[in-house]
Amino acid sequence: MLLEVRDLRTGYGAVEVVHGISFELAAGSMVGLIGANGAGKSGAMHAICGLLRHTGAVLLDGQDLARMSAHDRARAGLIMVPEGRRVFPGMSVRDNLLSASLHRRVRGRAQQTLDTVFHTFPRLQERLNQAAETLSGGEQQMLAIGRTMMGQPRVMVLDEPSLGLSPLFVQEVFRVIGALRETGLTILLVEQNVHHCLELSDYAYVLEQGHIVLQGAASDLLVDPRVRAAYLGTSNQPSEAEEVRQ
Amino acid sequence: MLVAILQGLISGALVGGMYATVGIGLTLVFGVVRIVNFAHGSFLMAAAYASWLMYERYGIDPYLSGLILVPSFFVLGVAYYWGLMRPMVGKSLLAQSLLTIAVGYVIDNTALGLFSSQMRVVAVPYAVASLSIGPIALPVTRLIAGGVGLCATTIMYLLLWRTGMGIAVRAAAADRPIAEAMGINTHSAQAVVTGIGIACAALGGVVLLPIFAASPSMGADFTFLSFLIIVLGGMGSFFGALVGGVILGITENLGATFFDGSTGHMLTFVLFVVLLVFRPYGVLVRRR
Ligand SMILES: Nc1ncnc2c1ncn2[C@@H]1O[C@H](COP(=O)(O)OP(=O)(O)OP(=O)(O)O)[C@@H](O)[C@H]1O
Ligand SMILES: [Mg+2]
């Protein structure tokens, strides 16, 4: 397993919001994490990336990152695309991209990686000197993904990349995620857009109130009556659902 | 009359270039670390005294002592960040301000205790030398102050806007957690910025010493002056700080030329009050 998270507990201040969850990602796979608003998805992602204090183990290729600072985890290759994009305001598109490629492991190849990013997102190249906050929401999402690509992640953690985007951009974002996956990148995808998420993923976990309540092959979850009822808004699929087992 | 005005303008502007550097040192630390360093001027004063001491004891030229003092104060600034400021990052404005005010207070009163309130001058032979351009005589020390100030400002600008370190610093200032998540050691970035800020203050202390002499009240004076430059120029703006520094230098100098030294000094306060009335949010313009 490339990424293995064991018994992760985290929260905000004294309030625990993730109550001991475990999940894993095989190299080259794409794993989905779905759950309602406030289930603790972002909390869990911030924790594994080192932005929230936590207990439990976060093993990247066997190495436990749990005691490391956020910047050391990113340097090791566990890098997120944060919810809400969070591009650096007041900085150009170019500087936003370069911000993730300053450390030793990737510095030398920054120019090649930049070319890859431009190949994936030609729009960014056109807007290289524009201030990041003046980009449209969809373009900012592309910048946020491109920025994380610049750090040459071993595991990319995407937290709700389609949030607040127009349908056209949602399609575009999922197309890019699919393309990244094709390149062999290991991806952990947190999504409200459950249908899209399960269609793209190999495996998925369902998080409810800080607990993992369901997990399985994404194709199985897609037809699971509980998932359909809670997240896909359709529960009447009797024939298919009966065939599905945990 | 005209010559006097021109003379006042130019020599005021030259000193203003150095003021700008000192002001940028303060605004840089605030912009990145988000802590107002009320001890800024006190570090300047400490460097001025250190330079004076080196001249008195060992006869080291004040500009030469800068070569030792400015890097030393950079290191001191880095230590200041790790030791005192870092624990205050993200704390309340009151807690942060009390800390830096206390540091300034300790430095100011240590200086008062060690050196008394007497003005300390370095009696270098070139302190009275000047370059004549027609009827206008420009003191060499002021020319140096203007030149050094402009160079320091340019170097800092390039450092911040043209290097990887500058990207790290700006990212840390824009969104600290996300900068961390992108692999930037934000505490190191903030420590370096604090070091640069304190080094700017030290540079000001060293370069202004041959012009103004050292005294314990310098600390509070220059902290205030740095704020004024920031308000004049707009928070975080290099060009603004340069303009602010020059305006301030000119105001002070013309006031001193036509009235007397203390009036010139007072005029800067008047300028501050007028500014606050017409641009009450000047200091906070760039704050999100
Ligand atoms: N900064 C914070 N301080 C305190 N509580 C927080 C904070 N952020 C989130 N929470 C709480 O923690 C819980 C989990 O939040 P989290 O953001 O992890 O949920 P999520 O699954 O990502 O939801 P969403 O789909 O809305 O992004 C929620 O109850 C939320 O109110
Ligand atoms: Mg979330």
XYZ file of C-alpha atoms and ligand atoms in Angstrom:
566
model
C 0.000 0.000 0.000
C 1.353 3.419 -0.930
C -0.705 5.256 1.673
C -2.012 3.617 4.768
C -3.914 5.523 7.436
C -4.563 3.713 10.712
C -6.889 4.726 13.524
C -6.803 8.427 12.678
C -8.392 10.683 15.275
C -8.512 14.429 14.941
C -10.649 17.452 15.705
C -10.786 21.158 16.311
C -9.599 22.158 19.763
C -11.176 19.822 22.294
C -13.878 18.635 19.888
C -13.042 15.382 18.152
C -14.621 15.166 14.690
C -12.873 12.099 13.265
C -13.102 9.106 15.565
C -10.453 6.629 14.576
C -10.713 5.886 10.865
C -8.510 3.618 8.773
C -8.157 3.501 5.018
C -5.555 2.702 2.390
C -4.561 3.430 -1.175
C -2.672 1.087 -3.467
C -0.076 2.701 -5.724
C -1.674 3.985 -8.901
C -5.198 3.637 -7.600
C -7.869 6.219 -7.079
C -9.829 6.034 -3.851
C -12.972 7.992 -3.090
C -14.082 9.343 0.268
C -17.708 10.391 0.392
C -19.924 11.697 3.144
C -22.417 14.400 4.013
C -21.520 17.974 4.958
C -19.768 18.053 8.306
C -18.933 14.339 8.287
C -15.299 15.174 8.938
C -13.862 14.630 5.456
C -11.846 17.851 5.374
C -10.791 17.363 8.974
C -9.397 13.949 8.094
C -7.595 15.310 5.009
C -6.085 18.217 6.914
C -4.914 15.784 9.567
C -3.146 13.385 7.200
C -1.440 16.361 5.526
C -0.276 17.652 8.898
C -2.451 20.748 9.220
C -4.445 19.368 12.153
C -3.062 17.600 15.194
C -4.008 13.957 15.203
C -3.273 10.537 16.626
C -2.891 7.329 14.650
C -0.486 6.438 11.865
C -0.097 7.935 8.377
C 2.191 5.600 6.454
C 3.485 6.752 3.104
C 5.275 3.863 1.466
C 5.830 2.384 4.916
C 7.248 5.564 6.457
C 5.163 7.025 9.278
C 4.552 10.735 8.727
C 2.532 11.193 11.922
C 5.279 13.119 13.746
C 6.198 15.281 10.771
C 5.283 18.899 10.125
C 2.952 19.706 7.239
C 5.784 20.973 5.028
C 7.807 17.796 5.543
C 4.802 15.665 4.600
C 4.334 17.687 1.439
C 8.026 17.340 0.665
C 7.713 13.578 1.187
C 4.994 13.593 -1.483
C 1.648 13.699 0.322
C 0.156 16.894 -1.076
C -3.393 18.167 -1.076
C -5.510 20.348 -3.275
C -7.412 22.177 -0.544
C -11.154 22.619 -0.402
C -12.145 26.036 -1.688
C -8.979 26.198 -3.855
C -7.071 28.563 -1.553
C -4.793 29.972 -4.260
C -2.400 32.589 -2.854
C -3.991 36.012 -3.371
C -1.737 38.861 -4.415
C 0.572 36.435 -6.194
C 0.746 35.731 -9.903
C -0.336 32.424 -11.424
C 3.321 31.687 -12.062
C 4.387 32.314 -8.467
C 1.446 30.265 -7.177
C 2.634 27.344 -9.278
C 6.279 27.728 -8.281
C 5.380 27.943 -4.585
C 4.961 24.170 -4.423
C 8.238 23.371 -6.196
C 10.714 25.186 -3.973
C 12.013 22.239 -1.984
C 15.017 20.136 -2.854
C 13.294 16.989 -4.133
C 11.520 18.781 -6.978
C 13.342 22.097 -7.481
C 15.601 20.834 -10.218
C 12.728 19.587 -12.363
C 10.432 22.582 -11.840
C 10.635 23.670 -15.485
C 9.656 20.235 -16.845
C 6.813 19.950 -14.350
C 5.662 23.410 -15.335
C 5.474 22.264 -18.947
C 3.383 19.263 -17.896
C 1.026 21.575 -15.996
C 0.683 23.856 -19.019
C 0.008 20.841 -21.180
C -2.815 19.839 -18.821
C -4.099 23.397 -18.332
C -3.292 25.586 -21.353
C -5.399 28.359 -19.817
C -2.900 28.791 -17.009
C -0.108 29.495 -19.437
C -2.162 32.267 -21.000
C -2.684 33.836 -17.586
C 0.798 33.370 -16.189
C 1.289 36.926 -14.960
C -2.271 37.529 -13.836
C -2.968 37.784 -10.092
C -4.407 34.473 -8.895
C -7.469 35.998 -7.232
C -8.591 37.545 -10.517
C -9.044 34.120 -12.140
C -12.532 32.643 -12.408
C -13.519 29.954 -9.921
C -12.881 27.191 -12.436
C -9.511 28.610 -13.406
C -8.581 28.914 -9.754
C -9.388 25.242 -9.301
C -7.102 24.431 -12.229
C -4.406 26.560 -10.633
C -4.867 24.779 -7.311
C -4.496 21.386 -9.001
C -1.569 22.618 -11.096
C 0.126 23.986 -7.979
C -0.099 20.609 -6.268
C 1.222 18.925 -9.431
C 4.276 21.185 -9.164
C 5.173 19.463 -5.901
C 5.281 16.139 -7.771
C 2.987 14.340 -5.350
C 3.204 10.630 -4.712
C -0.337 10.837 -3.388
C -2.602 13.713 -4.395
C -5.400 14.471 -1.961
C -8.235 16.322 -3.679
C -10.776 17.909 -1.322
C -14.011 18.619 -3.169
C -12.489 19.911 -6.401
C -15.882 20.376 -8.047
C -17.339 22.480 -5.232
C -19.024 25.661 -6.464
C -18.086 25.224 -10.109
C -20.355 25.583 -13.122
C -21.398 22.285 -14.773
C -18.940 22.874 -17.600
C -16.015 23.259 -15.236
C -17.166 20.279 -13.185
C -16.846 18.163 -16.336
C -13.448 19.664 -17.027
C -12.178 19.023 -13.497
C -13.272 15.386 -13.597
C -11.741 14.976 -17.034
C -8.422 16.247 -15.668
C -8.631 13.994 -12.608
C -9.236 11.055 -14.924
C -6.253 12.088 -17.027
C -4.009 12.436 -13.966
C -5.048 9.004 -12.909
C -4.088 7.681 -16.317
C -0.558 8.956 -15.751
C -0.318 6.585 -12.795
C -0.803 9.169 -10.056
C -2.301 7.864 -6.815
C -5.335 9.948 -5.897
C -7.512 10.305 -2.829
C -10.677 12.062 -3.909
C -13.097 13.648 -1.467
C -16.326 14.542 -3.211
C -19.918 15.618 -2.655
C -20.484 14.723 -6.243
C -20.894 11.071 -5.298
C -21.866 9.758 -8.696
C -18.827 11.197 -10.448
C -16.563 10.176 -7.610
C -17.674 6.540 -7.593
C -17.526 6.279 -11.353
C -13.895 7.392 -11.403
C -12.645 5.594 -8.283
C -11.485 2.028 -7.814
C -12.484 1.815 -4.210
C -14.388 4.087 -1.844
C -15.139 4.793 1.778
C -18.258 6.350 3.246
C -17.695 8.655 6.200
C -20.540 9.486 8.563
C -20.081 11.600 11.677
C -16.417 10.795 11.891
C -16.730 7.043 11.366
C -16.259 4.958 8.261
C -19.586 3.193 7.951
C -19.199 1.566 4.565
C -16.445 0.686 2.148
C -16.079 -1.335 -0.996
C -15.264 -1.357 -4.664
C -16.607 1.862 -6.134
C -18.659 -0.007 -8.704
C -20.365 -1.927 -5.884
C -21.067 1.200 -3.852
C -22.568 2.823 -6.912
C -25.400 0.302 -6.796
C -25.516 -0.148 -3.013
C -29.026 0.694 -1.773
C -27.709 2.527 1.292
C -25.418 4.712 -0.802
C -28.157 5.289 -3.358
C -30.619 6.280 -0.667
C -28.279 8.564 1.221
C -26.128 10.113 -1.512
C -27.534 9.482 -4.921
C -31.174 10.255 -4.196
C -32.490 7.039 -5.740
C -33.219 3.983 -3.626
C -35.367 1.923 -5.977
C -32.864 -0.318 -7.692
C -34.008 -3.675 -6.264
C -32.667 -6.097 -8.830
C -29.134 -4.699 -8.858
C -29.008 -4.018 -5.158
C -29.849 -7.558 -4.250
C -26.777 -8.821 -6.036
C -24.459 -6.518 -4.130
C -22.605 -7.882 -1.164
C -20.109 -6.197 1.140
C 16.222 81.444 -0.117
C 15.729 79.309 -3.181
C 19.094 77.700 -2.626
C 18.146 76.959 0.979
C 14.902 75.317 -0.110
C 16.643 73.267 -2.772
C 19.338 72.298 -0.334
C 16.742 71.295 2.245
C 14.798 69.302 -0.313
C 17.745 67.337 -1.576
C 19.421 66.589 1.697
C 16.046 65.727 3.220
C 15.291 63.383 0.350
C 18.669 61.677 0.766
C 18.074 60.903 4.420
C 14.548 59.902 3.442
C 15.964 57.102 1.316
C 17.407 55.602 4.474
C 14.182 56.216 6.397
C 12.396 54.225 3.704
C 14.663 51.225 4.305
C 13.971 51.393 8.025
C 10.226 51.647 7.374
C 10.274 48.735 4.939
C 11.947 46.651 7.634
C 8.951 47.207 9.884
C 6.263 46.741 7.247
C 7.921 43.566 5.972
C 7.808 41.919 9.386
C 4.221 43.002 9.926
C 3.163 41.910 6.458
C 4.602 38.422 6.802
C 4.597 37.572 10.496
C 1.489 39.656 11.241
C 3.055 40.993 14.420
C 3.675 44.708 14.896
C 7.240 45.032 16.128
C 7.098 48.045 18.421
C 10.754 47.409 19.272
C 11.828 48.173 15.682
C 13.329 51.587 16.452
C 14.986 50.215 19.561
C 16.962 47.766 17.458
C 18.018 50.690 15.290
C 19.178 52.550 18.386
C 21.034 49.500 19.686
C 22.910 49.235 16.387
C 23.735 52.952 16.477
C 25.196 52.598 19.966
C 27.098 49.483 18.990
C 28.591 51.372 16.068
C 29.447 54.339 18.263
C 31.063 52.040 20.818
C 33.189 50.367 18.167
C 34.330 53.769 16.990
C 35.085 55.052 20.499
C 36.854 51.946 21.759
C 38.610 50.642 18.686
C 38.443 53.502 16.247
C 36.490 51.421 13.739
C 34.892 53.557 11.045
C 31.090 53.567 11.513
C 30.408 52.413 7.959
C 32.932 49.632 8.376
C 31.293 48.520 11.623
C 28.086 48.179 9.623
C 29.667 45.266 7.788
C 29.772 43.417 11.105
C 26.679 44.878 12.727
C 24.117 44.408 9.959
C 24.735 40.642 9.618
C 24.865 40.337 13.417
C 21.490 42.019 13.717
C 20.123 39.721 11.040
C 21.083 36.792 13.258
C 19.669 38.614 16.272
C 16.399 39.118 14.387
C 16.194 35.426 13.515
C 16.749 34.576 17.186
C 14.163 37.209 18.174
C 11.646 35.424 15.960
C 12.325 31.906 17.231
C 12.610 32.926 20.857
C 9.919 35.538 21.349
C 7.745 36.124 18.305
C 7.050 32.569 17.213
C 5.143 31.672 20.387
C 2.976 34.766 19.749
C 2.046 33.942 16.140
C -1.737 33.843 15.908
C -2.199 35.209 19.436
C -4.225 38.322 20.215
C -3.042 41.695 18.962
C -2.808 42.874 22.568
C -0.582 39.987 23.657
C 1.685 40.425 20.629
C 1.924 44.182 21.058
C 2.651 43.958 24.764
C 5.510 41.586 24.019
C 7.196 43.771 21.407
C 6.558 46.938 23.442
C 8.213 45.231 26.413
C 11.227 44.270 24.297
C 11.552 47.871 23.116
C 11.235 49.110 26.670
C 13.996 46.792 27.868
C 16.345 47.860 25.057
C 15.608 51.580 25.539
C 16.177 51.481 29.275
C 19.274 49.344 28.987
C 20.697 51.993 26.679
C 19.715 54.730 29.105
C 21.376 52.848 31.938
C 24.556 52.120 30.013
C 25.044 55.334 28.093
C 22.915 57.946 29.949
C 20.707 60.301 27.965
C 23.683 62.161 26.553
C 23.963 62.405 22.753
C 26.818 60.322 21.397
C 28.475 61.504 18.209
C 31.119 59.901 16.063
C 33.628 62.596 15.260
C 34.717 61.191 11.892
C 36.585 63.758 9.805
C 34.245 63.374 6.827
C 31.145 64.124 8.966
C 31.446 67.760 7.881
C 32.664 67.131 4.349
C 30.307 67.955 1.541
C 30.057 67.837 -2.195
C 29.272 71.118 -3.915
C 27.064 71.247 -6.956
C 26.947 74.915 -7.864
C 25.657 76.759 -4.809
C 24.267 73.595 -3.235
C 26.411 71.704 -0.756
C 25.493 68.087 -0.131
C 26.971 66.489 2.999
C 28.840 63.296 2.154
C 27.168 61.391 4.994
C 23.752 62.211 3.562
C 24.766 61.164 0.070
C 25.892 57.862 1.518
C 22.606 57.485 3.426
C 20.595 58.105 0.252
C 22.699 55.719 -1.807
C 22.705 52.945 0.763
C 18.967 53.352 1.349
C 18.194 53.090 -2.349
C 20.440 50.045 -2.745
C 18.965 48.286 0.279
C 15.420 48.947 -0.920
C 16.234 47.639 -4.385
C 17.896 44.510 -3.010
C 14.918 43.765 -0.786
C 12.526 44.311 -3.666
C 14.432 41.868 -5.858
C 14.695 39.370 -3.023
C 10.964 39.444 -2.436
C 9.729 39.538 -6.027
C 12.401 37.773 -8.031
C 13.574 34.799 -5.963
C 12.219 31.481 -4.726
C 12.708 32.682 -1.193
C 10.500 35.655 -2.022
C 7.773 33.314 -3.285
C 7.977 31.299 -0.062
C 7.763 34.450 2.038
C 4.817 35.861 0.106
C 2.974 32.542 0.149
C 3.493 32.262 3.907
C 2.111 35.782 4.291
C -0.895 35.096 2.053
C -2.051 31.784 3.565
C 0.216 30.166 6.133
C -1.440 26.713 6.441
C -1.659 26.241 2.682
C 1.931 27.403 2.227
C 2.894 24.667 4.710
C 0.788 22.158 2.778
C 2.777 23.086 -0.361
C 6.054 22.213 1.356
C 7.088 25.657 2.573
C 8.646 25.863 6.030
C 6.701 28.961 7.006
C 8.347 29.456 10.377
C 11.757 29.559 8.713
C 10.420 32.024 6.161
C 9.063 34.222 8.938
C 12.326 33.983 10.873
C 14.308 35.092 7.826
C 11.938 38.002 7.268
C 12.280 39.082 10.886
C 16.053 38.872 10.473
C 15.869 41.070 7.377
C 13.576 43.533 9.159
C 15.929 43.885 12.107
C 18.915 44.117 9.758
C 17.164 47.052 8.035
C 16.806 48.771 11.394
C 20.484 48.125 12.156
C 21.507 49.488 8.761
C 19.530 52.623 9.563
C 21.220 52.970 12.946
C 24.696 52.616 11.480
C 24.209 54.856 8.462
C 22.314 57.595 10.303
C 24.736 57.707 13.253
C 27.267 60.027 11.553
C 24.372 62.363 10.654
C 22.337 62.439 13.858
C 24.308 60.952 16.811
C 22.952 58.253 19.109
C 20.607 58.769 22.048
C 18.236 56.471 23.968
C 15.174 58.348 22.697
C 16.116 57.278 19.163
C 14.269 54.001 19.760
C 10.796 55.446 20.219
C 11.484 58.133 17.588
C 12.327 55.668 14.875
C 9.532 53.251 15.689
C 7.171 56.176 15.263
C 8.925 57.326 12.127
C 8.640 53.854 10.617
C 4.912 53.813 11.264
C 4.584 57.195 9.661
C 6.364 55.974 6.543
C 4.089 52.981 6.349
C 0.980 55.123 6.729
C 2.259 57.557 4.120
C 3.198 54.912 1.598
C 0.586 52.271 2.206
C 1.210 48.999 3.960
C 3.517 46.598 2.224
C 4.341 48.841 -0.708
C 8.030 49.279 -1.490
C 7.560 52.211 -3.789
C 5.141 53.745 -1.299
C 7.677 53.399 1.492
C 10.307 55.078 -0.636
C 7.967 57.990 -1.358
C 6.902 58.083 2.296
C 10.492 58.103 3.499
C 11.452 60.897 1.136
C 8.419 63.039 2.066
C 9.259 62.556 5.714
C 12.929 63.345 5.280
C 12.052 66.535 3.392
C 9.417 67.660 5.906
C 11.805 67.190 8.783
C 14.697 68.831 7.020
C 12.830 71.870 5.694
C 11.303 72.351 9.141
C 14.772 72.290 10.640
C 16.114 74.668 7.991
C 13.446 77.328 8.391
C 12.566 76.976 12.055
C 14.726 74.732 14.192
C 15.424 71.074 14.788
C 12.617 70.438 17.224
C 10.091 72.206 14.991
C 11.162 70.015 12.123
C 10.601 67.051 14.335
C 7.214 68.347 15.419
C 6.153 68.873 11.810
C 6.403 65.134 11.248
C 3.904 64.615 14.051
C 1.594 67.206 12.499
C 1.924 65.356 9.216
C 0.947 62.144 10.960
C -2.168 63.645 12.537
C -3.237 65.293 9.275
C -2.750 62.006 7.496
C -4.781 60.055 10.009
C -7.609 62.526 9.601
C -7.664 62.257 5.835
C -6.648 58.619 5.491
C -7.796 57.075 8.726
C -7.464 53.543 7.427
C -4.094 54.148 5.848
C -2.319 51.616 8.008
C -4.918 48.963 7.373
C -5.472 49.435 3.672
C -3.902 46.164 2.612
C -5.323 44.103 5.450
C -7.701 41.348 4.509
N -12.222 25.447 12.042
C -13.124 24.706 12.719
N -13.334 24.899 14.029
C -14.227 24.155 14.722
N -14.988 23.208 14.167
C -14.835 22.967 12.851
C -13.919 23.702 12.066
N -13.992 23.249 10.800
C -14.924 22.279 10.807
N -15.441 22.102 12.030
C -16.453 21.107 12.422
O -15.914 19.815 12.267
C -16.870 18.940 11.701
C -16.310 18.289 10.459
O -15.999 19.299 9.506
P -15.299 19.018 8.117
O -14.988 20.331 7.514
O -14.217 18.060 8.315
O -16.488 18.334 7.322
P -16.582 17.938 5.798
O -16.969 16.506 5.792
O -15.369 18.320 5.070
O -17.805 18.812 5.319
P -18.036 19.581 3.929
O -18.568 18.572 2.993
O -19.056 20.603 4.269
O -16.755 20.151 3.505
C -18.122 19.760 11.454
O -19.041 19.495 12.490
C -17.655 21.184 11.512
O -18.652 22.014 12.040
Mg -14.910 19.604 3.569
